[in-house]
């Protein structure tokens, strides 16, 4: 990766302006120079950003807000973040712009051919994994270093530097991908037999798998049967309403025989559910099918069907399985008229795939330009903690609060995905109680509860 181009610098400054009110007289003083030209004596009262031309990150660590943070593109050995020289210049000690751009734009993901079995960029390949810093929003720290520099420059030159913050405390975005709606769907029931005979991976003990197969048959045969355990939307909505939360439900149509859902948006039950959720102030968005990440006709088809069911165009999308092809999937979403995506999180580790706890606009490297859609980063999904990482409930809760501490430092967002079908007492005994108490304890620390749609309306 060469020096940042003019467009890449402007892209990074666009996001920096989420943290300070661009003061024109300061912006006018910006100069971007090669890292070996920062001491040019002709500069007077400038804000000097050194540009690194190092190809791959050569990390060093610094301290920002009492936190040890790796800088990906250092340009000096200084432990300070910046200095003001005798000519009144503010000179940053490192290339914070490139360090921010590298993560925010997803540059590292395009460098490697590594993908998992469904085409996702694996956390194991990321620099965050290598540096053990997935749970730190590094880009926010880099921007903090720059704004601290602006403040020192403002003091020196008697200019007012005003900070900006998205939320007073932090924003809490809760969402649910509606992958499954029937625990006792006949295919789920017969799948248990397959699992029992070892033809598919088992989630329960052998005895419980067999018991659930027979339970499923009896459920189907019982004319007075109760509600299916995965048709739990009204209970979830009631709980959230009690806590003052309005979440987003992303619905997934059946397209692929096995890998998508087992319902259509036009099913009466689904249409009525969508109406109820909308009437209660929840957001309904699109959960893009496995094909939609790559195929235009698939993306457009489900957008049309969702628009019909909703009565208006959905604003937001999350791709099923977080399957994503950068920048192609973004281009399809933009073509479909969607305003935001919220698929960018690591499947196997909670934290910050793009190092940022704010909404951001993605970068299209092929066209060297910023894309016109918001990305609301996904911070944690329950399946990451429970399945990939095999955390206990207490460890999951601890991790949630570690991430909230970070979001709160910067007035950023904590975004949690919890699948309705993961409130499965057979697989995770006590999960419903734990989930409810988790929501209560999050609400106790005073977040602004907001949907993706509202958030995007606020910042656009
Ligand atoms: Zn899904």
CSV table of N, CA, C and O in Angstrom, one decimal, residues 136-238:
chain,number,residue,atom,x,y,z
A,136,UNK,N,-10.7,-3.6,20.5
A,136,UNK,CA,-10.4,-2.2,20.6
A,136,UNK,C,-10.8,-1.5,19.3
A,136,UNK,O,-10.3,-1.9,18.2
A,137,UNK,N,-11.6,-0.4,19.3
A,137,UNK,CA,-11.9,0.3,18.1
A,137,UNK,C,-10.7,1.2,17.7
A,137,UNK,O,-10.7,2.4,18.1
A,138,UNK,N,-9.7,0.6,17.1
A,138,UNK,CA,-8.5,1.4,16.9
A,138,UNK,C,-8.6,2.7,16.1
A,138,UNK,O,-8.0,3.7,16.4
A,139,UNK,N,-9.5,2.7,15.1
A,139,UNK,CA,-9.7,3.9,14.3
A,139,UNK,C,-10.2,5.0,15.2
A,139,UNK,O,-9.8,6.2,15.1
A,140,UNK,N,-11.1,4.7,16.2
A,140,UNK,CA,-11.5,5.8,17.1
A,140,UNK,C,-10.3,6.3,17.9
A,140,UNK,O,-10.3,7.5,18.2
A,141,UNK,N,-9.4,5.4,18.3
A,141,UNK,CA,-8.2,5.9,19.0
A,141,UNK,C,-7.4,6.8,18.2
A,141,UNK,O,-6.9,7.8,18.6
A,142,UNK,N,-7.2,6.4,16.9
A,142,UNK,CA,-6.4,7.3,16.0
A,142,UNK,C,-7.0,8.6,15.8
A,142,UNK,O,-6.3,9.7,15.8
A,143,UNK,N,-8.3,8.7,15.6
A,143,UNK,CA,-9.0,9.9,15.5
A,143,UNK,C,-8.9,10.8,16.8
A,143,UNK,O,-8.8,12.0,16.8
A,144,UNK,N,-9.0,10.1,17.9
A,144,UNK,CA,-8.8,10.7,19.2
A,144,UNK,C,-7.4,11.4,19.3
A,144,UNK,O,-7.3,12.6,19.7
A,145,UNK,N,-6.4,10.7,18.8
A,145,UNK,CA,-5.1,11.3,18.8
A,145,UNK,C,-5.0,12.6,18.0
A,145,UNK,O,-4.4,13.6,18.3
A,146,UNK,N,-5.7,12.5,16.8
A,146,UNK,CA,-5.7,13.7,15.9
A,146,UNK,C,-6.4,14.8,16.5
A,146,UNK,O,-6.0,16.0,16.5
A,147,UNK,N,-7.6,14.6,17.1
A,147,UNK,CA,-8.4,15.6,17.7
A,147,UNK,C,-7.6,16.2,18.9
A,147,UNK,O,-7.6,17.5,19.1
A,148,UNK,N,-6.9,15.4,19.7
A,148,UNK,CA,-6.1,15.9,20.8
A,148,UNK,C,-5.1,16.9,20.2
A,148,UNK,O,-4.8,17.9,20.8
A,149,UNK,N,-4.5,16.5,19.1
A,149,UNK,CA,-3.5,17.4,18.4
A,149,UNK,C,-4.1,18.7,18.0
A,149,UNK,O,-3.6,19.8,18.3
A,150,UNK,N,-5.3,18.6,17.4
A,150,UNK,CA,-6.1,19.9,17.0
A,150,UNK,C,-6.3,20.8,18.3
A,150,UNK,O,-6.2,22.0,18.2
A,151,UNK,N,-6.6,20.1,19.4
A,151,UNK,CA,-6.9,20.9,20.6
A,151,UNK,C,-5.6,21.7,21.1
A,151,UNK,O,-5.7,22.9,21.5
A,152,UNK,N,-4.5,21.0,21.0
A,152,UNK,CA,-3.3,21.6,21.4
A,152,UNK,C,-2.9,22.8,20.4
A,152,UNK,O,-2.5,23.9,20.9
A,153,UNK,N,-3.2,22.5,19.2
A,153,UNK,CA,-2.9,23.5,18.1
A,153,UNK,C,-3.9,24.7,18.4
A,153,UNK,O,-3.5,25.9,18.2
A,154,UNK,N,-5.1,24.4,18.7
A,154,UNK,CA,-6.1,25.5,19.0
A,154,UNK,C,-5.7,26.4,20.2
A,154,UNK,O,-5.8,27.6,20.1
A,155,UNK,N,-5.2,25.7,21.2
A,155,UNK,CA,-4.7,26.5,22.4
A,155,UNK,C,-3.6,27.4,22.0
A,155,UNK,O,-3.5,28.6,22.4
A,156,UNK,N,-2.7,26.9,21.2
A,156,UNK,CA,-1.5,27.6,20.8
A,156,UNK,C,-1.8,28.8,19.9
A,156,UNK,O,-1.2,29.9,20.0
A,157,UNK,N,-2.8,28.6,19.1
A,157,UNK,CA,-3.2,29.7,18.1
A,157,UNK,C,-4.5,30.4,18.4
A,157,UNK,O,-5.0,31.2,17.6
A,158,UNK,N,-5.0,30.1,19.6
A,158,UNK,CA,-6.2,30.8,20.1
A,158,UNK,C,-7.4,30.5,19.1
A,158,UNK,O,-8.1,31.4,18.7
A,159,UNK,N,-7.6,29.3,18.8
A,159,UNK,CA,-8.7,28.9,17.9
A,159,UNK,C,-9.6,27.9,18.7
A,159,UNK,O,-9.0,27.1,19.4
A,160,UNK,N,-10.9,28.0,18.5
A,160,UNK,CA,-11.8,27.2,19.2
A,160,UNK,C,-11.9,25.8,18.5
A,160,UNK,O,-12.3,25.8,17.3
A,161,UNK,N,-11.6,24.7,19.2
A,161,UNK,CA,-11.8,23.4,18.6
A,161,UNK,C,-13.0,22.7,19.3
A,161,UNK,O,-13.0,22.6,20.5
A,162,UNK,N,-14.0,22.4,18.6
A,162,UNK,CA,-15.2,21.8,19.2
A,162,UNK,C,-15.3,20.3,18.8
A,162,UNK,O,-15.2,20.0,17.6
A,163,UNK,N,-15.4,19.5,19.8
A,163,UNK,CA,-15.6,18.1,19.6
A,163,UNK,C,-17.0,17.7,19.2
A,163,UNK,O,-17.9,18.4,19.5
A,164,UNK,N,-17.2,16.6,18.5
A,164,UNK,CA,-18.5,16.0,18.3
A,164,UNK,C,-18.5,14.6,18.8
A,164,UNK,O,-17.5,13.9,18.8
A,165,UNK,N,-19.7,14.2,19.1
A,165,UNK,CA,-19.9,12.8,19.7
A,165,UNK,C,-21.3,12.3,19.2
A,165,UNK,O,-22.2,13.1,19.2
A,166,UNK,N,-21.4,11.1,18.8
A,166,UNK,CA,-22.6,10.6,18.3
A,166,UNK,C,-23.7,10.5,19.4
A,166,UNK,O,-24.8,10.9,19.2
A,167,UNK,N,-23.3,9.9,20.5
A,167,UNK,CA,-24.2,9.7,21.6
A,167,UNK,C,-23.6,10.2,22.9
A,167,UNK,O,-22.4,10.2,23.1
A,168,UNK,N,-24.4,10.7,23.8
A,168,UNK,CA,-23.9,11.1,25.1
A,168,UNK,C,-23.2,10.0,25.8
A,168,UNK,O,-22.0,10.1,26.2
A,169,UNK,N,-23.8,8.9,25.9
A,169,UNK,CA,-23.2,7.7,26.6
A,169,UNK,C,-22.8,6.8,25.4
A,169,UNK,O,-21.6,6.8,25.0
A,170,UNK,N,-23.7,5.9,25.0
A,170,UNK,CA,-23.4,5.1,23.8
A,170,UNK,C,-24.7,4.7,23.2
A,170,UNK,O,-25.8,4.7,23.8
A,171,UNK,N,-24.7,4.2,21.9
A,171,UNK,CA,-25.9,3.8,21.3
A,171,UNK,C,-26.0,2.3,21.3
A,171,UNK,O,-25.0,1.6,21.1
A,172,UNK,N,-27.2,1.8,21.6
A,172,UNK,CA,-27.4,0.3,21.7
A,172,UNK,C,-28.3,-0.1,20.5
A,172,UNK,O,-29.5,0.4,20.5
A,173,UNK,N,-27.8,-0.8,19.6
A,173,UNK,CA,-28.6,-1.3,18.5
A,173,UNK,C,-28.8,-2.8,18.7
A,173,UNK,O,-27.8,-3.6,18.6
A,174,UNK,N,-30.0,-3.2,18.9
A,174,UNK,CA,-30.3,-4.6,19.1
A,174,UNK,C,-31.0,-5.1,17.8
A,174,UNK,O,-31.8,-4.4,17.2
A,175,UNK,N,-30.6,-6.3,17.3
A,175,UNK,CA,-31.2,-6.8,16.1
A,175,UNK,C,-31.4,-8.3,16.1
A,175,UNK,O,-30.7,-9.0,16.9
A,176,UNK,N,-32.3,-8.8,15.3
A,176,UNK,CA,-32.6,-10.2,15.2
A,176,UNK,C,-32.7,-10.6,13.7
A,176,UNK,O,-33.4,-10.1,13.0
A,177,UNK,N,-31.8,-11.6,13.4
A,177,UNK,CA,-32.0,-12.2,12.0
A,177,UNK,C,-33.0,-13.3,12.1
A,177,UNK,O,-32.8,-14.3,12.9
A,178,UNK,N,-34.0,-13.2,11.3
A,178,UNK,CA,-35.1,-14.2,11.4
A,178,UNK,C,-34.8,-15.4,10.4
A,178,UNK,O,-35.4,-15.5,9.4
A,179,UNK,N,-33.8,-16.2,10.8
A,179,UNK,CA,-33.4,-17.3,9.9
A,179,UNK,C,-34.5,-18.5,10.0
A,179,UNK,O,-34.8,-19.1,9.0
A,180,UNK,N,-34.9,-18.7,11.2
A,180,UNK,CA,-35.8,-19.9,11.4
A,180,UNK,C,-37.0,-19.4,12.3
A,180,UNK,O,-36.9,-18.6,13.2
A,181,UNK,N,-38.2,-19.9,11.9
A,181,UNK,CA,-39.4,-19.6,12.7
A,181,UNK,C,-40.2,-20.8,13.2
A,181,UNK,O,-41.1,-20.6,13.9
A,182,UNK,N,-39.7,-22.0,12.9
A,182,UNK,CA,-40.4,-23.2,13.3
A,182,UNK,C,-39.5,-24.2,13.8
A,182,UNK,O,-38.7,-24.9,13.1
A,183,UNK,N,-39.4,-24.4,15.1
A,183,UNK,CA,-38.6,-25.4,15.8
A,183,UNK,C,-39.1,-26.8,15.3
A,183,UNK,O,-38.4,-27.7,15.1
A,184,UNK,N,-40.5,-26.9,15.2
A,184,UNK,CA,-41.1,-28.2,14.8
A,184,UNK,C,-41.5,-28.2,13.3
A,184,UNK,O,-42.5,-28.8,13.0
A,185,UNK,N,-40.7,-27.5,12.5
A,185,UNK,CA,-40.9,-27.7,11.1
A,185,UNK,C,-40.6,-29.1,10.7
A,185,UNK,O,-39.7,-29.7,11.3
A,186,UNK,N,-41.4,-29.7,9.8
A,186,UNK,CA,-41.2,-31.1,9.5
A,186,UNK,C,-39.8,-31.4,9.1
A,186,UNK,O,-39.2,-32.5,9.4
A,187,UNK,N,-39.1,-30.5,8.4
A,187,UNK,CA,-37.7,-30.7,8.0
A,187,UNK,C,-36.8,-30.7,9.2
A,187,UNK,O,-35.8,-31.4,9.3
A,188,UNK,N,-37.1,-29.8,10.2
A,188,UNK,CA,-36.3,-29.8,11.5
A,188,UNK,C,-36.5,-31.2,12.2
A,188,UNK,O,-35.6,-31.7,12.8
A,189,UNK,N,-37.8,-31.7,12.2
A,189,UNK,CA,-38.1,-32.9,12.9
A,189,UNK,C,-37.3,-34.1,12.3
A,189,UNK,O,-36.6,-34.8,13.0
A,190,UNK,N,-37.3,-34.2,11.0
A,190,UNK,CA,-36.7,-35.3,10.3
A,190,UNK,C,-35.2,-35.2,10.3
A,190,UNK,O,-34.4,-36.2,10.3
A,191,UNK,N,-34.7,-33.9,10.4
A,191,UNK,CA,-33.3,-33.7,10.5
A,191,UNK,C,-32.7,-34.3,11.8
A,191,UNK,O,-31.6,-34.8,11.8
A,192,UNK,N,-33.6,-34.3,12.8
A,192,UNK,CA,-33.2,-34.9,14.1
A,192,UNK,C,-32.8,-36.4,13.9
A,192,UNK,O,-31.9,-36.9,14.6
A,193,UNK,N,-33.6,-37.0,13.1
A,193,UNK,CA,-33.3,-38.5,12.8
A,193,UNK,C,-31.9,-38.6,12.2
A,193,UNK,O,-31.1,-39.5,12.5
A,194,UNK,N,-31.6,-37.7,11.2
A,194,UNK,CA,-30.3,-37.7,10.5
A,194,UNK,C,-29.2,-37.5,11.5
A,194,UNK,O,-28.2,-38.2,11.5
A,195,UNK,N,-29.5,-36.6,12.5
A,195,UNK,CA,-28.5,-36.3,13.5
A,195,UNK,C,-28.3,-37.5,14.4
A,195,UNK,O,-27.2,-37.9,14.8
A,196,UNK,N,-29.4,-38.1,14.7
A,196,UNK,CA,-29.4,-39.3,15.7
A,196,UNK,C,-28.6,-40.4,15.1
A,196,UNK,O,-27.8,-41.0,15.8
A,197,UNK,N,-28.7,-40.6,13.8
A,197,UNK,CA,-27.9,-41.7,13.1
A,197,UNK,C,-26.5,-41.2,12.7
A,197,UNK,O,-25.8,-41.9,12.0
A,198,UNK,N,-26.1,-40.0,13.1
A,198,UNK,CA,-24.7,-39.6,12.9
A,198,UNK,C,-24.5,-39.1,11.5
A,198,UNK,O,-23.3,-39.0,11.1
A,199,UNK,N,-25.5,-38.8,10.7
A,199,UNK,CA,-25.3,-38.3,9.4
A,199,UNK,C,-25.2,-36.8,9.3
A,199,UNK,O,-24.8,-36.3,8.3
A,200,UNK,N,-25.5,-36.2,10.4
A,200,UNK,CA,-25.3,-34.7,10.5
A,200,UNK,C,-24.8,-34.4,11.9
A,200,UNK,O,-25.0,-35.2,12.8
A,201,UNK,N,-24.2,-33.2,12.0
A,201,UNK,CA,-23.7,-32.8,13.3
A,201,UNK,C,-24.8,-32.6,14.3
A,201,UNK,O,-25.9,-32.0,14.1
A,202,UNK,N,-24.7,-33.2,15.5
A,202,UNK,CA,-25.7,-33.2,16.6
A,202,UNK,C,-25.5,-31.9,17.5
A,202,UNK,O,-24.3,-31.6,17.7
A,203,UNK,N,-26.6,-31.3,17.9
A,203,UNK,CA,-26.5,-30.1,18.8
A,203,UNK,C,-26.8,-30.6,20.2
A,203,UNK,O,-26.6,-29.9,21.2
A,204,UNK,N,-27.5,-31.7,20.3
A,204,UNK,CA,-28.0,-32.2,21.6
A,204,UNK,C,-27.4,-33.6,21.8
A,204,UNK,O,-26.9,-34.2,20.9
A,205,UNK,N,-27.6,-34.1,23.1
A,205,UNK,CA,-27.2,-35.5,23.3
A,205,UNK,C,-28.0,-36.4,22.4
A,205,UNK,O,-29.1,-36.0,21.9
A,206,UNK,N,-27.5,-37.6,22.3
A,206,UNK,CA,-28.2,-38.6,21.4
A,206,UNK,C,-29.6,-38.9,21.9
A,206,UNK,O,-30.6,-38.8,21.1
A,207,UNK,N,-29.8,-39.0,23.2
A,207,UNK,CA,-31.1,-39.3,23.8
A,207,UNK,C,-32.0,-38.2,23.6
A,207,UNK,O,-33.2,-38.4,23.2
A,208,UNK,N,-31.5,-36.9,23.8
A,208,UNK,CA,-32.4,-35.8,23.6
A,208,UNK,C,-32.8,-35.6,22.2
A,208,UNK,O,-33.9,-35.2,21.8
A,209,UNK,N,-31.9,-35.9,21.3
A,209,UNK,CA,-32.2,-35.7,19.8
A,209,UNK,C,-33.3,-36.6,19.5
A,209,UNK,O,-34.3,-36.2,18.8
A,210,UNK,N,-33.3,-37.9,19.9
A,210,UNK,CA,-34.4,-38.8,19.6
A,210,UNK,C,-35.7,-38.4,20.3
A,210,UNK,O,-36.8,-38.4,19.7
A,211,UNK,N,-35.6,-37.9,21.5
A,211,UNK,CA,-36.8,-37.4,22.2
A,211,UNK,C,-37.4,-36.2,21.5
A,211,UNK,O,-38.6,-36.2,21.3
A,212,UNK,N,-36.6,-35.3,20.9
A,212,UNK,CA,-37.1,-34.2,20.2
A,212,UNK,C,-37.7,-34.6,18.9
A,212,UNK,O,-38.7,-33.9,18.4
A,213,UNK,N,-37.2,-35.7,18.3
A,213,UNK,CA,-37.8,-36.2,17.1
A,213,UNK,C,-39.3,-36.6,17.4
A,213,UNK,O,-40.2,-36.2,16.7
A,214,UNK,N,-39.5,-37.4,18.5
A,214,UNK,CA,-40.8,-37.9,18.8
A,214,UNK,C,-41.7,-36.7,19.3
A,214,UNK,O,-42.9,-36.6,19.0
A,215,UNK,N,-41.1,-35.8,20.1
A,215,UNK,CA,-41.8,-34.6,20.5
A,215,UNK,C,-42.4,-33.8,19.3
A,215,UNK,O,-43.5,-33.3,19.3
A,216,UNK,N,-41.5,-33.7,18.3
A,216,UNK,CA,-41.9,-33.0,17.1
A,216,UNK,C,-43.1,-33.7,16.4
A,216,UNK,O,-44.0,-33.0,16.0
A,217,UNK,N,-43.0,-35.0,16.3
A,217,UNK,CA,-44.1,-35.7,15.7
A,217,UNK,C,-45.4,-35.5,16.4
A,217,UNK,O,-46.5,-35.2,15.8
A,218,UNK,N,-45.4,-35.6,17.7
A,218,UNK,CA,-46.6,-35.4,18.6
A,218,UNK,C,-47.1,-34.0,18.4
A,218,UNK,O,-48.3,-33.8,18.4
A,219,UNK,N,-46.2,-33.0,18.4
A,219,UNK,CA,-46.6,-31.6,18.2
A,219,UNK,C,-47.4,-31.4,17.0
A,219,UNK,O,-48.4,-30.8,17.0
A,220,UNK,N,-46.9,-32.0,15.9
A,220,UNK,CA,-47.5,-31.9,14.6
A,220,UNK,C,-48.9,-32.5,14.6
A,220,UNK,O,-49.8,-32.1,13.9
A,221,UNK,N,-49.0,-33.6,15.3
A,221,UNK,CA,-50.3,-34.4,15.3
A,221,UNK,C,-51.3,-33.8,16.3
A,221,UNK,O,-52.5,-34.1,16.2
A,222,UNK,N,-50.9,-33.0,17.2
A,222,UNK,CA,-51.8,-32.5,18.2
A,222,UNK,C,-52.6,-31.3,17.7
A,222,UNK,O,-52.0,-30.2,17.4
A,223,UNK,N,-53.9,-31.4,17.6
A,223,UNK,CA,-54.7,-30.3,17.0
A,223,UNK,C,-54.8,-29.1,18.0
A,223,UNK,O,-55.1,-28.0,17.6
A,224,UNK,N,-54.5,-29.4,19.3
A,224,UNK,CA,-54.6,-28.3,20.3
A,224,UNK,C,-53.2,-27.8,20.6
A,224,UNK,O,-52.9,-27.3,21.7
A,225,UNK,N,-52.2,-27.9,19.7
A,225,UNK,CA,-50.8,-27.6,20.1
A,225,UNK,C,-50.6,-26.1,20.4
A,225,UNK,O,-51.4,-25.3,19.9
A,226,UNK,N,-49.6,-26.0,21.3
A,226,UNK,CA,-49.3,-24.6,21.7
A,226,UNK,C,-48.4,-23.9,20.6
A,226,UNK,O,-48.1,-24.5,19.6
A,227,UNK,N,-48.0,-22.7,20.9
A,227,UNK,CA,-47.2,-22.0,19.9
A,227,UNK,C,-45.8,-22.7,19.8
A,227,UNK,O,-45.3,-23.2,20.8
A,228,UNK,N,-45.3,-22.7,18.6
A,228,UNK,CA,-44.0,-23.2,18.4
A,228,UNK,C,-42.9,-22.4,19.1
A,228,UNK,O,-43.0,-21.2,19.2
A,229,UNK,N,-41.9,-23.1,19.7
A,229,UNK,CA,-40.9,-22.4,20.5
A,229,UNK,C,-40.1,-21.3,19.8
A,229,UNK,O,-39.6,-20.4,20.4
A,230,UNK,N,-40.0,-21.5,18.4
A,230,UNK,CA,-39.3,-20.4,17.7
A,230,UNK,C,-40.2,-19.3,17.2
A,230,UNK,O,-39.7,-18.4,16.5
A,231,UNK,N,-41.5,-19.5,17.4
A,231,UNK,CA,-42.4,-18.4,17.1
A,231,UNK,C,-42.5,-17.5,18.3
A,231,UNK,O,-43.5,-17.4,19.0
A,232,UNK,N,-41.4,-16.9,18.7
A,232,UNK,CA,-41.3,-16.2,20.0
A,232,UNK,C,-41.2,-14.7,19.9
A,232,UNK,O,-40.8,-14.0,20.8
A,233,UNK,N,-41.7,-14.2,18.7
A,233,UNK,CA,-41.5,-12.8,18.4
A,233,UNK,C,-42.3,-11.9,19.3
A,233,UNK,O,-41.9,-10.8,19.7
A,234,UNK,N,-43.6,-12.3,19.7
A,234,UNK,CA,-44.4,-11.4,20.5
A,234,UNK,C,-43.8,-11.3,21.9
A,234,UNK,O,-43.7,-10.2,22.5
A,235,UNK,N,-43.2,-12.4,22.4
A,235,UNK,CA,-42.6,-12.4,23.7
A,235,UNK,C,-41.4,-11.5,23.7
A,235,UNK,O,-41.1,-10.7,24.6
A,236,UNK,N,-40.6,-11.6,22.6
A,236,UNK,CA,-39.4,-10.8,22.5
A,236,UNK,C,-39.7,-9.3,22.4
A,236,UNK,O,-39.1,-8.5,23.1
A,237,UNK,N,-40.8,-9.0,21.6
A,237,UNK,CA,-41.2,-7.6,21.4
A,237,UNK,C,-41.7,-7.1,22.8
A,237,UNK,O,-41.4,-5.9,23.1
A,238,UNK,N,-42.5,-7.9,23.5
A,238,UNK,CA,-43.0,-7.4,24.8
A,238,UNK,C,-41.9,-7.0,25.7
A,238,UNK,O,-41.9,-6.0,26.4
